[in-house]
XYZ file of C-alpha atoms in Angstrom:
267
model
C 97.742 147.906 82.511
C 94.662 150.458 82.195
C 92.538 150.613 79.092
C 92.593 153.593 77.246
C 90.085 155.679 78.167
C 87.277 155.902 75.734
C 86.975 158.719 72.981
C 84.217 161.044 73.235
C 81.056 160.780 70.840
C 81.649 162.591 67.307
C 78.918 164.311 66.076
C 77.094 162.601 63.647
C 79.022 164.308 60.610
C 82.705 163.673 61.867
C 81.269 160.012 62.815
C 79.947 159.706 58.828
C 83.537 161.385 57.591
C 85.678 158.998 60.149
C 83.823 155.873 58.568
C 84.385 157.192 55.165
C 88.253 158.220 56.256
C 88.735 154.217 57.976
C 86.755 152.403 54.856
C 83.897 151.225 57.528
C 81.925 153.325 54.801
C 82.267 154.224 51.323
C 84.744 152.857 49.436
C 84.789 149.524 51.438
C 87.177 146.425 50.863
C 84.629 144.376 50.166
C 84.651 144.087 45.832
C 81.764 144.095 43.577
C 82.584 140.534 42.754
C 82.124 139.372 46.002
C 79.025 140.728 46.890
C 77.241 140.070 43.632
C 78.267 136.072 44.205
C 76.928 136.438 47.534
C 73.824 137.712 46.905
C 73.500 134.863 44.187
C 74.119 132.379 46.571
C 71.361 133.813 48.902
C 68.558 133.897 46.041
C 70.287 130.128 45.228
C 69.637 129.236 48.383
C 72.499 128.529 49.722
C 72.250 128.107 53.235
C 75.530 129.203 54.336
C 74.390 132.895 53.215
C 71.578 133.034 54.717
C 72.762 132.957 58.325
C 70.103 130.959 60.471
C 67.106 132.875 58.815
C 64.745 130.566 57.182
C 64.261 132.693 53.895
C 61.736 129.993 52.119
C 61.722 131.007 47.943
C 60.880 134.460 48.477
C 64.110 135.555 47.771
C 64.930 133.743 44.437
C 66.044 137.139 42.202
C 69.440 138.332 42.979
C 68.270 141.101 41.612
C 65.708 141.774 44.177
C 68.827 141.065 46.694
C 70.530 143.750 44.972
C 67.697 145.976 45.208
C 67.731 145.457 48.894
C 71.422 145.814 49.093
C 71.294 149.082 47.305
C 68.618 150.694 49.836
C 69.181 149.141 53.232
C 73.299 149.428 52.761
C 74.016 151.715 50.248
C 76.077 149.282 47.119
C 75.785 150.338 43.546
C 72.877 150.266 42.554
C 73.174 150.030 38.961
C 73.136 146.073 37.924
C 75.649 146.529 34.797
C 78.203 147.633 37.615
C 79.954 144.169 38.002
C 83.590 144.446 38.346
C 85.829 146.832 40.720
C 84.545 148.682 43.707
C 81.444 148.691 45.991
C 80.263 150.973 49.044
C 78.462 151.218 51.715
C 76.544 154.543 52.658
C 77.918 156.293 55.405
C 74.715 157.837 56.240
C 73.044 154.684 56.059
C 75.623 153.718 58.619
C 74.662 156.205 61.597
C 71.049 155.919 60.574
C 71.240 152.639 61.616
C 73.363 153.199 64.504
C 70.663 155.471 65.532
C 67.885 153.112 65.368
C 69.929 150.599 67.142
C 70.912 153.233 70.212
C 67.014 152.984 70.603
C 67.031 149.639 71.254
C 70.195 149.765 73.303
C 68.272 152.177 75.275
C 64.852 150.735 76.019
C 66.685 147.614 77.296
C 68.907 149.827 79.396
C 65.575 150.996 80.997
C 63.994 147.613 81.114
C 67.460 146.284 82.648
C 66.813 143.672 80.259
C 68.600 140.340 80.162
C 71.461 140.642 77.048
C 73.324 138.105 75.557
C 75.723 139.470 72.867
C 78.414 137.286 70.751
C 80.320 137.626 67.818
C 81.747 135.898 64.699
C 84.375 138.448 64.228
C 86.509 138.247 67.073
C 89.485 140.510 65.649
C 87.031 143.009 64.732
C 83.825 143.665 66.112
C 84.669 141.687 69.492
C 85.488 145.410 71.129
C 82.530 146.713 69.787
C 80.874 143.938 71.326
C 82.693 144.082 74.758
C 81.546 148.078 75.094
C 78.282 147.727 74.245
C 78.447 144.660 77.307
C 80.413 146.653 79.871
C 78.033 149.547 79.454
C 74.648 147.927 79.803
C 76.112 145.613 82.949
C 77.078 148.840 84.179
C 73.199 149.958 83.548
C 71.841 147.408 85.250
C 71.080 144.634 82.610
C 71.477 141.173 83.133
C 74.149 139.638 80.759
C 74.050 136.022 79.723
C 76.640 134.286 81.599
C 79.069 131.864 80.261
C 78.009 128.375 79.442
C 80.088 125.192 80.329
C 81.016 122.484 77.821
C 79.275 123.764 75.064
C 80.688 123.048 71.460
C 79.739 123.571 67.591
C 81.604 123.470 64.161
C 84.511 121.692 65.700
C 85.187 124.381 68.177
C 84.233 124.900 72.049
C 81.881 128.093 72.889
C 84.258 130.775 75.067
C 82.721 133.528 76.997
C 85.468 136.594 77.234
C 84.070 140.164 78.631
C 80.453 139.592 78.473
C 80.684 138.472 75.002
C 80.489 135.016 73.247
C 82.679 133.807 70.794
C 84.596 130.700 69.042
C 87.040 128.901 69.991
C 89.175 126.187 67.872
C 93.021 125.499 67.578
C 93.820 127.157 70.499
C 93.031 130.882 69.056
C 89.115 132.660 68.499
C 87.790 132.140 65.250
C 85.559 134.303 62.324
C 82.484 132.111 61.252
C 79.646 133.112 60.386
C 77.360 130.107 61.422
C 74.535 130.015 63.475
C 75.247 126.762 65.339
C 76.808 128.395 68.157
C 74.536 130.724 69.106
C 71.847 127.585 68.862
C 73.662 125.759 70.861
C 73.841 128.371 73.744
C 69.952 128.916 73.194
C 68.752 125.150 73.495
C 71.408 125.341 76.534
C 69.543 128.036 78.348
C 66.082 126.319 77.741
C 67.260 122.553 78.875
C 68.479 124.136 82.266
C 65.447 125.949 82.475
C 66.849 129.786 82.069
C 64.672 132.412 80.045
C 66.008 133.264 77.059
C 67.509 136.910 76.402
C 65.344 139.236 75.728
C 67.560 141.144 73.726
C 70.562 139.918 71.343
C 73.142 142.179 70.104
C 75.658 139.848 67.404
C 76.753 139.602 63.898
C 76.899 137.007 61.289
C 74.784 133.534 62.375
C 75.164 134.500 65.518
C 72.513 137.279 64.964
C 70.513 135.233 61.983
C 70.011 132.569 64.685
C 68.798 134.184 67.274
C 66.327 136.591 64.811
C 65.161 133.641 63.412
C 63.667 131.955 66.549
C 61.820 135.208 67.332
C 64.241 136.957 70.015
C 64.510 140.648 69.428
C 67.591 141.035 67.558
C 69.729 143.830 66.791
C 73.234 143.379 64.441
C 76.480 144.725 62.171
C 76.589 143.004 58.601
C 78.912 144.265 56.152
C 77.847 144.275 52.456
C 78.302 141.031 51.737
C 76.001 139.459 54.304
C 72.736 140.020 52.733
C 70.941 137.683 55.156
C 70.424 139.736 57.835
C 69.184 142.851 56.043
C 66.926 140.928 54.307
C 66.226 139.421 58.167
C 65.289 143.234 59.548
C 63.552 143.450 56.539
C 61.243 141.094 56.458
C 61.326 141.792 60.627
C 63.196 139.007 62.328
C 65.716 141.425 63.199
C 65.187 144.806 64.564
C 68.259 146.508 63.149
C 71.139 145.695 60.961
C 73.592 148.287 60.864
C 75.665 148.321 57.612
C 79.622 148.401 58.146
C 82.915 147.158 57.137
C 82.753 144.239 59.829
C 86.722 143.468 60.062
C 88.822 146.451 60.308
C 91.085 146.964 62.684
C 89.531 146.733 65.955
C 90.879 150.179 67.449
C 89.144 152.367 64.121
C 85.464 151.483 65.495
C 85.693 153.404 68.837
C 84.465 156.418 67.433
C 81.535 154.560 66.099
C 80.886 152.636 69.673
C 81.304 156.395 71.264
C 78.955 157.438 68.994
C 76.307 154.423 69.909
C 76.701 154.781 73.507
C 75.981 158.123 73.876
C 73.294 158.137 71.487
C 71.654 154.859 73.488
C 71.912 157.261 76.770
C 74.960 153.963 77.945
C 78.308 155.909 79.930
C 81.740 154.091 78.135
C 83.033 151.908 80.691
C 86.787 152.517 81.036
């Protein structure tokens, strides 16, 4: 069966008032409660929240996480505001979109060797498998699958140009960074270069940024690691977003990135 062709670009206002509309942006799922605990955990840290950055002790205020939070992805930024709903800036949303379409489009003209993967394979994997279909298509290299590979209990898939995990016979959401390490110290033991360019969420994006391999990534307001990776510059973009809604909702915003990046949709 054909896919469904994909939707033309929005402008950049009916992109910010279809985010708002789908809860990608603004009033998000994600509560106040759990993204103030989250961003205690980092400044704790916690390792789990801080994705496969190394963040030393310079991030030991959760206030100064909040601060962060407030600018780079658009929460309250009021600290008395503890209970109830949080947001994410829509604006800050396609801002960051359009920093990443910069990226997307240098390595387009480079035809740049990609690797891409994701830790949200019922929502951002068909962001993920655009973005990879569309820079094949102009001429980058894409990572290829690795064999026999395995972290956290599960085996490392390859599906569509993107990685993911797999364990119990279905993909699964994690957000460590031992997969993507894996697949990294994989590509240097067989003697392959590294990417020169990874496009990934969660630890799959913290890892990667944190060995020094241009980085770009989505991170929803409760993963504070990798905006405080972009800024503090192990990552070149994070783009702020509701990182598991239903998988269909984001084409406008992967229309959107593709034609801003200069990439044709790949039907």
């Amino acid at each position: 069966m054909p896919m469904d062709p994909a939707p033309a670009a929005p402008s950049r206002q009916s992109l910010a008032a279809h985010l708002v509309r789908t809860r990608i942006a603004g009033d998000v799922a994600t509560s106040r409660e759990n993204n103030l605990d989250h961003y205690r955990e980092l400044a704790e840290g916690n390792r789990y929240f801080w994705l496969g950055l190394e963040l030393g002790d310079r991030w030991r205020d959760p206030a100064d996480v909040l601060e962060l939070m407030a600018e780079r992805c658009g929460v309250v930024a009021d600290p008395a505001h503890r209970r109830g709903q949080d947001t994410i800036d829509p604006e800050l949303t396609v801002d960051a979109l359009d920093r990443m379409a910069a990226v997307l489009h240098k390595a387009a003209e480079n035809t740049s060797r990609v690797l891409l993967a994701t830790g949200h394979p019922a929502g951002l994997f068909a962001v993920h498998h655009a973005l990879a279909a569309a820079l094949r298509a102009a001429g980058c290299t894409l990572v290829e699958p690795r064999e026999n590979l395995y972290a956290d209990g599960g085996e490392i898939r390859h599906l569509a140009g993107v990685f993911m995990l797999h364990r119990g016979a279905g993909l699964v959401h994690t957000h460590s960074p031992d997969p993507m390490r894996e697949i990294l110290v994989a590509l240097e033991r067989e003697g392959e270069p590294q990417p020169d360019l990874v496009i990934a969420d969660h630890g799959w994006a913290g890892c990667a940024g944190g060995r020094g391999i241009d980085t770009v990534g989505f991170a929803d307001s409760n993963d504070p690691a990798l905006f405080v990776g972009e800024a503090e510059g192990s990552l070149l973009v994070t783009v702020p977003l509701d990182d598991n809604v239903a998988p269909h909702l984001y084409a406008p915003m992967t229309a959107y990135l593709l034609a801003a990046a200069g990439l044709d949709a790949q039907s």
